[in-house]
């Protein structure tokens, strides 16, 4: 991947008008925790975005309302968490979580994550979360799905040996697509040993609002964890 390649985003960028308090936080707090892209590809160590420098760094791609990202940050104060989201209302919700919970270990990239990934250093992330992405279920829209051989290669570059890629979806097409490409990629190993491993949410995770909606409407999610294989000597 290169930052010079054009990136086309297909989702929404803004919803209902923001409340005064959230708009104020976007203007005051977001600039303090927003990630600015460096000019040099592959040179940014995500741990350097935080002070004090954390022991580990994780990335959530498309954090929605920020519930999961905030819970992870609160439970792991020695880890730096980067959240990427283009939906303005979701960013405003996450900034509110940061403010109310005083989360000093969160940084936000409020643009398409495909601009951020290429500038991050090799083997610099311990875990990547992709929770309930847009499934783009129609065959003609398959190229819009975030999971792809190219993107798996980029995430494999960023994860440390033994690091995890966690993907959750309530859409069978996306689950099948992720398993097809995830198990085919030489850098990843699907960690499931039995059905309960993909039917049960990881113990250190929480349900997002989208996940709760899916379960209420009878769409049981699948939780897929892929471990980054050791790099060859």
PDB file of C-alpha atoms in Angstrom:
ATOM      1  CA  UNK A   1       0.000   0.000   0.000  1.00  0.00           C
ATOM      2  CA  UNK A   2       1.073   3.562  -0.598  1.00  0.00           C
ATOM      3  CA  UNK A   3      -0.390   6.831   0.577  1.00  0.00           C
ATOM      4  CA  UNK A   4      -0.267   8.087  -3.037  1.00  0.00           C
ATOM      5  CA  UNK A   5      -2.973   5.663  -4.172  1.00  0.00           C
ATOM      6  CA  UNK A   6      -6.451   7.180  -4.362  1.00  0.00           C
ATOM      7  CA  UNK A   7      -8.805   6.004  -1.629  1.00  0.00           C
ATOM      8  CA  UNK A   8     -12.539   5.980  -2.237  1.00  0.00           C
ATOM      9  CA  UNK A   9     -14.777   5.755   0.806  1.00  0.00           C
ATOM     10  CA  UNK A  10     -18.341   4.450   0.377  1.00  0.00           C
ATOM     11  CA  UNK A  11     -19.913   4.854   3.831  1.00  0.00           C
ATOM     12  CA  UNK A  12     -21.604   7.755   5.610  1.00  0.00           C
ATOM     13  CA  UNK A  13     -19.481  10.527   7.051  1.00  0.00           C
ATOM     14  CA  UNK A  14     -22.106  12.387   9.073  1.00  0.00           C
ATOM     15  CA  UNK A  15     -25.471  11.665  10.685  1.00  0.00           C
ATOM     16  CA  UNK A  16     -27.789  13.755  12.855  1.00  0.00           C
ATOM     17  CA  UNK A  17     -26.666  17.224  13.988  1.00  0.00           C
ATOM     18  CA  UNK A  18     -24.391  17.002  17.022  1.00  0.00           C
ATOM     19  CA  UNK A  19     -25.375  18.237  20.435  1.00  0.00           C
ATOM     20  CA  UNK A  20     -23.601  21.362  21.644  1.00  0.00           C
ATOM     21  CA  UNK A  21     -21.470  19.470  24.183  1.00  0.00           C
ATOM     22  CA  UNK A  22     -20.179  16.950  21.657  1.00  0.00           C
ATOM     23  CA  UNK A  23     -19.496  19.631  19.067  1.00  0.00           C
ATOM     24  CA  UNK A  24     -17.508  21.512  21.693  1.00  0.00           C
ATOM     25  CA  UNK A  25     -15.406  18.430  22.457  1.00  0.00           C
ATOM     26  CA  UNK A  26     -14.666  17.985  18.754  1.00  0.00           C
ATOM     27  CA  UNK A  27     -13.319  21.527  18.707  1.00  0.00           C
ATOM     28  CA  UNK A  28     -11.347  21.384  21.954  1.00  0.00           C
ATOM     29  CA  UNK A  29     -10.366  17.804  22.860  1.00  0.00           C
ATOM     30  CA  UNK A  30     -10.147  16.097  19.466  1.00  0.00           C
ATOM     31  CA  UNK A  31      -7.236  18.271  18.244  1.00  0.00           C
ATOM     32  CA  UNK A  32      -5.239  17.139  21.294  1.00  0.00           C
ATOM     33  CA  UNK A  33      -5.653  13.417  20.564  1.00  0.00           C
ATOM     34  CA  UNK A  34      -5.926  13.447  16.765  1.00  0.00           C
ATOM     35  CA  UNK A  35      -3.223  11.654  14.781  1.00  0.00           C
ATOM     36  CA  UNK A  36      -1.462  13.665  12.092  1.00  0.00           C
ATOM     37  CA  UNK A  37       0.180  11.711   9.305  1.00  0.00           C
ATOM     38  CA  UNK A  38       3.946  11.972   8.901  1.00  0.00           C
ATOM     39  CA  UNK A  39       5.466  12.322   5.457  1.00  0.00           C
ATOM     40  CA  UNK A  40       7.588   9.184   5.677  1.00  0.00           C
ATOM     41  CA  UNK A  41       5.868   5.829   4.973  1.00  0.00           C
ATOM     42  CA  UNK A  42       6.501   3.071   7.495  1.00  0.00           C
ATOM     43  CA  UNK A  43       8.239   5.307  10.009  1.00  0.00           C
ATOM     44  CA  UNK A  44       5.651   5.952  12.697  1.00  0.00           C
ATOM     45  CA  UNK A  45       5.815   3.810  15.821  1.00  0.00           C
ATOM     46  CA  UNK A  46       2.327   4.059  17.353  1.00  0.00           C
ATOM     47  CA  UNK A  47       3.774   3.864  20.861  1.00  0.00           C
ATOM     48  CA  UNK A  48       5.457   7.214  20.229  1.00  0.00           C
ATOM     49  CA  UNK A  49       2.024   8.848  20.027  1.00  0.00           C
ATOM     50  CA  UNK A  50       1.557   8.436  23.773  1.00  0.00           C
ATOM     51  CA  UNK A  51       3.155   9.855  26.904  1.00  0.00           C
ATOM     52  CA  UNK A  52       4.180   7.997  28.918  1.00  0.00           C
ATOM     53  CA  UNK A  53       5.159   5.525  26.214  1.00  0.00           C
ATOM     54  CA  UNK A  54       3.004   2.383  26.589  1.00  0.00           C
ATOM     55  CA  UNK A  55       4.158  -1.217  26.650  1.00  0.00           C
ATOM     56  CA  UNK A  56       1.929  -2.187  23.721  1.00  0.00           C
ATOM     57  CA  UNK A  57      -0.265  -0.637  21.023  1.00  0.00           C
ATOM     58  CA  UNK A  58      -3.567  -1.728  19.468  1.00  0.00           C
ATOM     59  CA  UNK A  59      -5.732  -0.452  16.641  1.00  0.00           C
ATOM     60  CA  UNK A  60      -9.505  -0.560  16.207  1.00  0.00           C
ATOM     61  CA  UNK A  61     -10.663   0.020  12.642  1.00  0.00           C
ATOM     62  CA  UNK A  62     -14.101   1.618  12.443  1.00  0.00           C
ATOM     63  CA  UNK A  63     -14.878   1.970  16.149  1.00  0.00           C
ATOM     64  CA  UNK A  64     -18.495   3.063  15.656  1.00  0.00           C
ATOM     65  CA  UNK A  65     -19.761   4.654  18.864  1.00  0.00           C
ATOM     66  CA  UNK A  66     -16.529   3.844  20.662  1.00  0.00           C
ATOM     67  CA  UNK A  67     -17.923   1.558  23.388  1.00  0.00           C
ATOM     68  CA  UNK A  68     -15.478  -1.262  22.735  1.00  0.00           C
ATOM     69  CA  UNK A  69     -12.467   0.998  22.259  1.00  0.00           C
ATOM     70  CA  UNK A  70     -13.211   2.916  25.465  1.00  0.00           C
ATOM     71  CA  UNK A  71     -13.667  -0.299  27.458  1.00  0.00           C
ATOM     72  CA  UNK A  72     -10.396  -1.713  26.149  1.00  0.00           C
ATOM     73  CA  UNK A  73      -8.536   1.505  26.969  1.00  0.00           C
ATOM     74  CA  UNK A  74      -9.991   1.677  30.474  1.00  0.00           C
ATOM     75  CA  UNK A  75      -9.131  -1.968  31.211  1.00  0.00           C
ATOM     76  CA  UNK A  76      -5.587  -1.726  29.795  1.00  0.00           C
ATOM     77  CA  UNK A  77      -4.027   1.571  30.919  1.00  0.00           C
ATOM     78  CA  UNK A  78      -0.514   0.396  29.966  1.00  0.00           C
ATOM     79  CA  UNK A  79      -1.545  -0.078  26.328  1.00  0.00           C
ATOM     80  CA  UNK A  80      -1.956   2.659  23.756  1.00  0.00           C
ATOM     81  CA  UNK A  81      -5.130   2.437  21.679  1.00  0.00           C
ATOM     82  CA  UNK A  82      -5.597   3.974  18.257  1.00  0.00           C
ATOM     83  CA  UNK A  83      -9.116   4.264  16.925  1.00  0.00           C
ATOM     84  CA  UNK A  84      -9.912   5.013  13.297  1.00  0.00           C
ATOM     85  CA  UNK A  85     -13.372   6.198  12.247  1.00  0.00           C
ATOM     86  CA  UNK A  86     -14.644   8.503   9.506  1.00  0.00           C
ATOM     87  CA  UNK A  87     -18.237   8.829  10.760  1.00  0.00           C
ATOM     88  CA  UNK A  88     -18.311  12.193  12.520  1.00  0.00           C
ATOM     89  CA  UNK A  89     -21.023  11.237  15.002  1.00  0.00           C
ATOM     90  CA  UNK A  90     -19.036   8.161  16.023  1.00  0.00           C
ATOM     91  CA  UNK A  91     -15.909  10.257  16.506  1.00  0.00           C
ATOM     92  CA  UNK A  92     -17.898  12.668  18.676  1.00  0.00           C
ATOM     93  CA  UNK A  93     -19.169   9.755  20.770  1.00  0.00           C
ATOM     94  CA  UNK A  94     -15.629   8.421  21.245  1.00  0.00           C
ATOM     95  CA  UNK A  95     -14.283  11.826  22.238  1.00  0.00           C
ATOM     96  CA  UNK A  96     -17.015  11.985  24.874  1.00  0.00           C
ATOM     97  CA  UNK A  97     -15.845   8.615  26.247  1.00  0.00           C
ATOM     98  CA  UNK A  98     -12.281   9.916  26.405  1.00  0.00           C
ATOM     99  CA  UNK A  99     -13.418  13.030  28.243  1.00  0.00           C
ATOM    100  CA  UNK A 100     -15.766  11.351  30.726  1.00  0.00           C
ATOM    101  CA  UNK A 101     -13.395   8.465  31.536  1.00  0.00           C
ATOM    102  CA  UNK A 102     -10.196  10.514  31.352  1.00  0.00           C
ATOM    103  CA  UNK A 103      -8.642   8.067  28.899  1.00  0.00           C
ATOM    104  CA  UNK A 104      -5.115   9.290  28.296  1.00  0.00           C
ATOM    105  CA  UNK A 105      -4.180   6.195  26.289  1.00  0.00           C
ATOM    106  CA  UNK A 106      -6.439   6.846  23.277  1.00  0.00           C
ATOM    107  CA  UNK A 107      -5.573   8.547  20.009  1.00  0.00           C
ATOM    108  CA  UNK A 108      -7.993   9.061  17.115  1.00  0.00           C
ATOM    109  CA  UNK A 109      -7.539   9.064  13.365  1.00  0.00           C
ATOM    110  CA  UNK A 110     -10.734  10.555  11.942  1.00  0.00           C
ATOM    111  CA  UNK A 111     -10.045   9.707   8.325  1.00  0.00           C
ATOM    112  CA  UNK A 112     -10.016   6.487   6.291  1.00  0.00           C
ATOM    113  CA  UNK A 113      -7.651   4.037   7.989  1.00  0.00           C
ATOM    114  CA  UNK A 114      -6.158   3.155   4.607  1.00  0.00           C
ATOM    115  CA  UNK A 115      -4.269   6.453   4.828  1.00  0.00           C
ATOM    116  CA  UNK A 116      -2.901   5.556   8.262  1.00  0.00           C
ATOM    117  CA  UNK A 117      -1.754   1.962   7.829  1.00  0.00           C
ATOM    118  CA  UNK A 118       1.097   2.614   5.360  1.00  0.00           C
ATOM    119  CA  UNK A 119       2.806   5.121   7.657  1.00  0.00           C
ATOM    120  CA  UNK A 120       2.938   2.742  10.636  1.00  0.00           C
ATOM    121  CA  UNK A 121       6.122   0.887  11.451  1.00  0.00           C
ATOM    122  CA  UNK A 122       6.502  -2.852  10.807  1.00  0.00           C
ATOM    123  CA  UNK A 123       5.570  -5.123  13.746  1.00  0.00           C
ATOM    124  CA  UNK A 124       4.301  -2.194  15.780  1.00  0.00           C
ATOM    125  CA  UNK A 125       0.818  -3.392  16.788  1.00  0.00           C
ATOM    126  CA  UNK A 126      -0.129  -6.103  19.267  1.00  0.00           C
ATOM    127  CA  UNK A 127      -3.737  -6.408  18.205  1.00  0.00           C
ATOM    128  CA  UNK A 128      -6.070  -5.131  15.482  1.00  0.00           C
ATOM    129  CA  UNK A 129      -9.850  -5.077  15.901  1.00  0.00           C
ATOM    130  CA  UNK A 130     -12.314  -5.002  12.996  1.00  0.00           C
ATOM    131  CA  UNK A 131     -15.750  -5.292  14.579  1.00  0.00           C
ATOM    132  CA  UNK A 132     -18.919  -5.450  12.506  1.00  0.00           C
ATOM    133  CA  UNK A 133     -17.648  -3.747   9.352  1.00  0.00           C
ATOM    134  CA  UNK A 134     -20.017  -3.011   6.503  1.00  0.00           C
ATOM    135  CA  UNK A 135     -20.469  -6.467   4.900  1.00  0.00           C
ATOM    136  CA  UNK A 136     -21.224  -5.218   1.389  1.00  0.00           C
ATOM    137  CA  UNK A 137     -23.094  -8.501   0.800  1.00  0.00           C
ATOM    138  CA  UNK A 138     -23.746  -8.114  -2.922  1.00  0.00           C
ATOM    139  CA  UNK A 139     -21.189  -9.813  -5.136  1.00  0.00           C
ATOM    140  CA  UNK A 140     -20.688  -6.709  -7.247  1.00  0.00           C
ATOM    141  CA  UNK A 141     -19.669  -4.810  -4.094  1.00  0.00           C
ATOM    142  CA  UNK A 142     -17.185  -7.407  -2.841  1.00  0.00           C
ATOM    143  CA  UNK A 143     -14.224  -5.184  -3.677  1.00  0.00           C
ATOM    144  CA  UNK A 144     -15.485  -2.690  -1.097  1.00  0.00           C
ATOM    145  CA  UNK A 145     -15.052  -5.150   1.787  1.00  0.00           C
ATOM    146  CA  UNK A 146     -12.204  -4.214   4.065  1.00  0.00           C
ATOM    147  CA  UNK A 147     -10.888  -7.752   4.328  1.00  0.00           C
ATOM    148  CA  UNK A 148      -8.885  -8.582   1.211  1.00  0.00           C
ATOM    149  CA  UNK A 149      -5.571 -10.296   0.427  1.00  0.00           C
ATOM    150  CA  UNK A 150      -3.913  -6.880   0.101  1.00  0.00           C
ATOM    151  CA  UNK A 151      -5.275  -5.586   3.402  1.00  0.00           C
ATOM    152  CA  UNK A 152      -4.455  -8.820   5.228  1.00  0.00           C
ATOM    153  CA  UNK A 153      -0.898  -8.435   3.985  1.00  0.00           C
ATOM    154  CA  UNK A 154      -0.741  -4.909   5.342  1.00  0.00           C
ATOM    155  CA  UNK A 155      -2.126  -5.958   8.718  1.00  0.00           C
ATOM    156  CA  UNK A 156       0.319  -8.872   8.825  1.00  0.00           C
ATOM    157  CA  UNK A 157       3.122  -6.372   8.292  1.00  0.00           C
ATOM    158  CA  UNK A 158       1.938  -4.284  11.232  1.00  0.00           C
ATOM    159  CA  UNK A 159       1.267  -7.032  13.762  1.00  0.00           C
ATOM    160  CA  UNK A 160       3.993  -8.397  15.987  1.00  0.00           C
ATOM    161  CA  UNK A 161       4.676 -12.136  15.843  1.00  0.00           C
ATOM    162  CA  UNK A 162       1.869 -13.757  17.817  1.00  0.00           C
ATOM    163  CA  UNK A 163      -0.273 -10.615  17.513  1.00  0.00           C
ATOM    164  CA  UNK A 164      -4.000 -10.932  16.905  1.00  0.00           C
ATOM    165  CA  UNK A 165      -6.440  -9.803  14.253  1.00  0.00           C
ATOM    166  CA  UNK A 166      -9.965  -9.958  15.662  1.00  0.00           C
ATOM    167  CA  UNK A 167     -12.889  -9.747  13.260  1.00  0.00           C
ATOM    168  CA  UNK A 168     -16.554  -9.894  14.293  1.00  0.00           C
ATOM    169  CA  UNK A 169     -19.586  -9.930  12.002  1.00  0.00           C
ATOM    170  CA  UNK A 170     -23.244 -10.895  12.106  1.00  0.00           C
ATOM    171  CA  UNK A 171     -23.446 -11.336   8.325  1.00  0.00           C
ATOM    172  CA  UNK A 172     -22.801 -14.871   7.001  1.00  0.00           C
ATOM    173  CA  UNK A 173     -21.434 -13.582   3.693  1.00  0.00           C
ATOM    174  CA  UNK A 174     -18.778 -11.523   5.466  1.00  0.00           C
ATOM    175  CA  UNK A 175     -17.963 -14.325   7.901  1.00  0.00           C
ATOM    176  CA  UNK A 176     -17.428 -16.750   5.015  1.00  0.00           C
ATOM    177  CA  UNK A 177     -15.419 -14.153   3.095  1.00  0.00           C
ATOM    178  CA  UNK A 178     -13.179 -13.465   6.107  1.00  0.00           C
ATOM    179  CA  UNK A 179     -12.582 -17.148   6.784  1.00  0.00           C
ATOM    180  CA  UNK A 180     -11.825 -17.781   3.117  1.00  0.00           C
ATOM    181  CA  UNK A 181      -9.185 -15.081   2.904  1.00  0.00           C
ATOM    182  CA  UNK A 182      -7.933 -15.276   6.489  1.00  0.00           C
ATOM    183  CA  UNK A 183      -7.208 -18.991   6.414  1.00  0.00           C
ATOM    184  CA  UNK A 184      -5.678 -18.706   2.955  1.00  0.00           C
ATOM    185  CA  UNK A 185      -3.179 -16.039   3.993  1.00  0.00           C
ATOM    186  CA  UNK A 186       0.188 -17.568   4.951  1.00  0.00           C
ATOM    187  CA  UNK A 187       0.852 -15.027   7.727  1.00  0.00           C
ATOM    188  CA  UNK A 188      -2.292 -15.862   9.706  1.00  0.00           C
ATOM    189  CA  UNK A 189      -3.584 -18.847  11.642  1.00  0.00           C
ATOM    190  CA  UNK A 190      -7.236 -19.075  12.648  1.00  0.00           C
ATOM    191  CA  UNK A 191      -7.192 -19.862  16.357  1.00  0.00           C
ATOM    192  CA  UNK A 192     -10.561 -21.644  16.680  1.00  0.00           C
ATOM    193  CA  UNK A 193     -10.399 -25.231  17.924  1.00  0.00           C
ATOM    194  CA  UNK A 194     -14.170 -25.748  18.017  1.00  0.00           C
ATOM    195  CA  UNK A 195     -17.523 -24.008  17.357  1.00  0.00           C
ATOM    196  CA  UNK A 196     -17.666 -22.279  20.739  1.00  0.00           C
ATOM    197  CA  UNK A 197     -14.458 -20.430  19.904  1.00  0.00           C
ATOM    198  CA  UNK A 198     -16.166 -18.489  17.145  1.00  0.00           C
ATOM    199  CA  UNK A 199     -19.644 -18.387  18.667  1.00  0.00           C
ATOM    200  CA  UNK A 200     -18.484 -16.805  21.921  1.00  0.00           C
ATOM    201  CA  UNK A 201     -17.248 -13.239  22.273  1.00  0.00           C
ATOM    202  CA  UNK A 202     -13.684 -13.014  23.676  1.00  0.00           C
ATOM    203  CA  UNK A 203     -13.738 -12.744  27.460  1.00  0.00           C
ATOM    204  CA  UNK A 204     -11.871  -9.438  27.490  1.00  0.00           C
ATOM    205  CA  UNK A 205     -14.283  -7.811  25.049  1.00  0.00           C
ATOM    206  CA  UNK A 206     -17.682  -6.120  25.413  1.00  0.00           C
ATOM    207  CA  UNK A 207     -20.743  -5.975  23.187  1.00  0.00           C
ATOM    208  CA  UNK A 208     -21.053  -2.927  20.973  1.00  0.00           C
ATOM    209  CA  UNK A 209     -24.402  -1.279  20.337  1.00  0.00           C
ATOM    210  CA  UNK A 210     -24.426  -2.779  16.843  1.00  0.00           C
ATOM    211  CA  UNK A 211     -23.754  -6.243  18.219  1.00  0.00           C
ATOM    212  CA  UNK A 212     -26.608  -5.916  20.706  1.00  0.00           C
ATOM    213  CA  UNK A 213     -28.936  -4.836  17.890  1.00  0.00           C
ATOM    214  CA  UNK A 214     -27.891  -7.800  15.748  1.00  0.00           C
ATOM    215  CA  UNK A 215     -28.523 -10.271  18.563  1.00  0.00           C
ATOM    216  CA  UNK A 216     -31.898  -8.694  19.340  1.00  0.00           C
ATOM    217  CA  UNK A 217     -32.901  -9.091  15.692  1.00  0.00           C
ATOM    218  CA  UNK A 218     -31.811 -12.738  15.621  1.00  0.00           C
ATOM    219  CA  UNK A 219     -28.483 -12.396  13.838  1.00  0.00           C
ATOM    220  CA  UNK A 220     -25.915 -14.237  15.977  1.00  0.00           C
ATOM    221  CA  UNK A 221     -22.408 -12.828  15.479  1.00  0.00           C
ATOM    222  CA  UNK A 222     -19.279 -14.801  14.713  1.00  0.00           C
ATOM    223  CA  UNK A 223     -16.029 -13.863  16.453  1.00  0.00           C
ATOM    224  CA  UNK A 224     -12.961 -14.742  14.397  1.00  0.00           C
ATOM    225  CA  UNK A 225      -9.438 -14.465  15.784  1.00  0.00           C
ATOM    226  CA  UNK A 226      -6.371 -14.861  13.580  1.00  0.00           C
ATOM    227  CA  UNK A 227      -2.892 -15.050  15.073  1.00  0.00           C
ATOM    228  CA  UNK A 228       0.100 -13.605  13.262  1.00  0.00           C
ATOM    229  CA  UNK A 229       2.512 -16.445  12.533  1.00  0.00           C
ATOM    230  CA  UNK A 230       6.196 -15.939  13.438  1.00  0.00           C
ATOM    231  CA  UNK A 231       8.236 -14.279  10.718  1.00  0.00           C
ATOM    232  CA  UNK A 232      10.845 -16.491   9.144  1.00  0.00           C
ATOM    233  CA  UNK A 233      14.451 -15.839  10.139  1.00  0.00           C
TER     234      UNK A 233
END
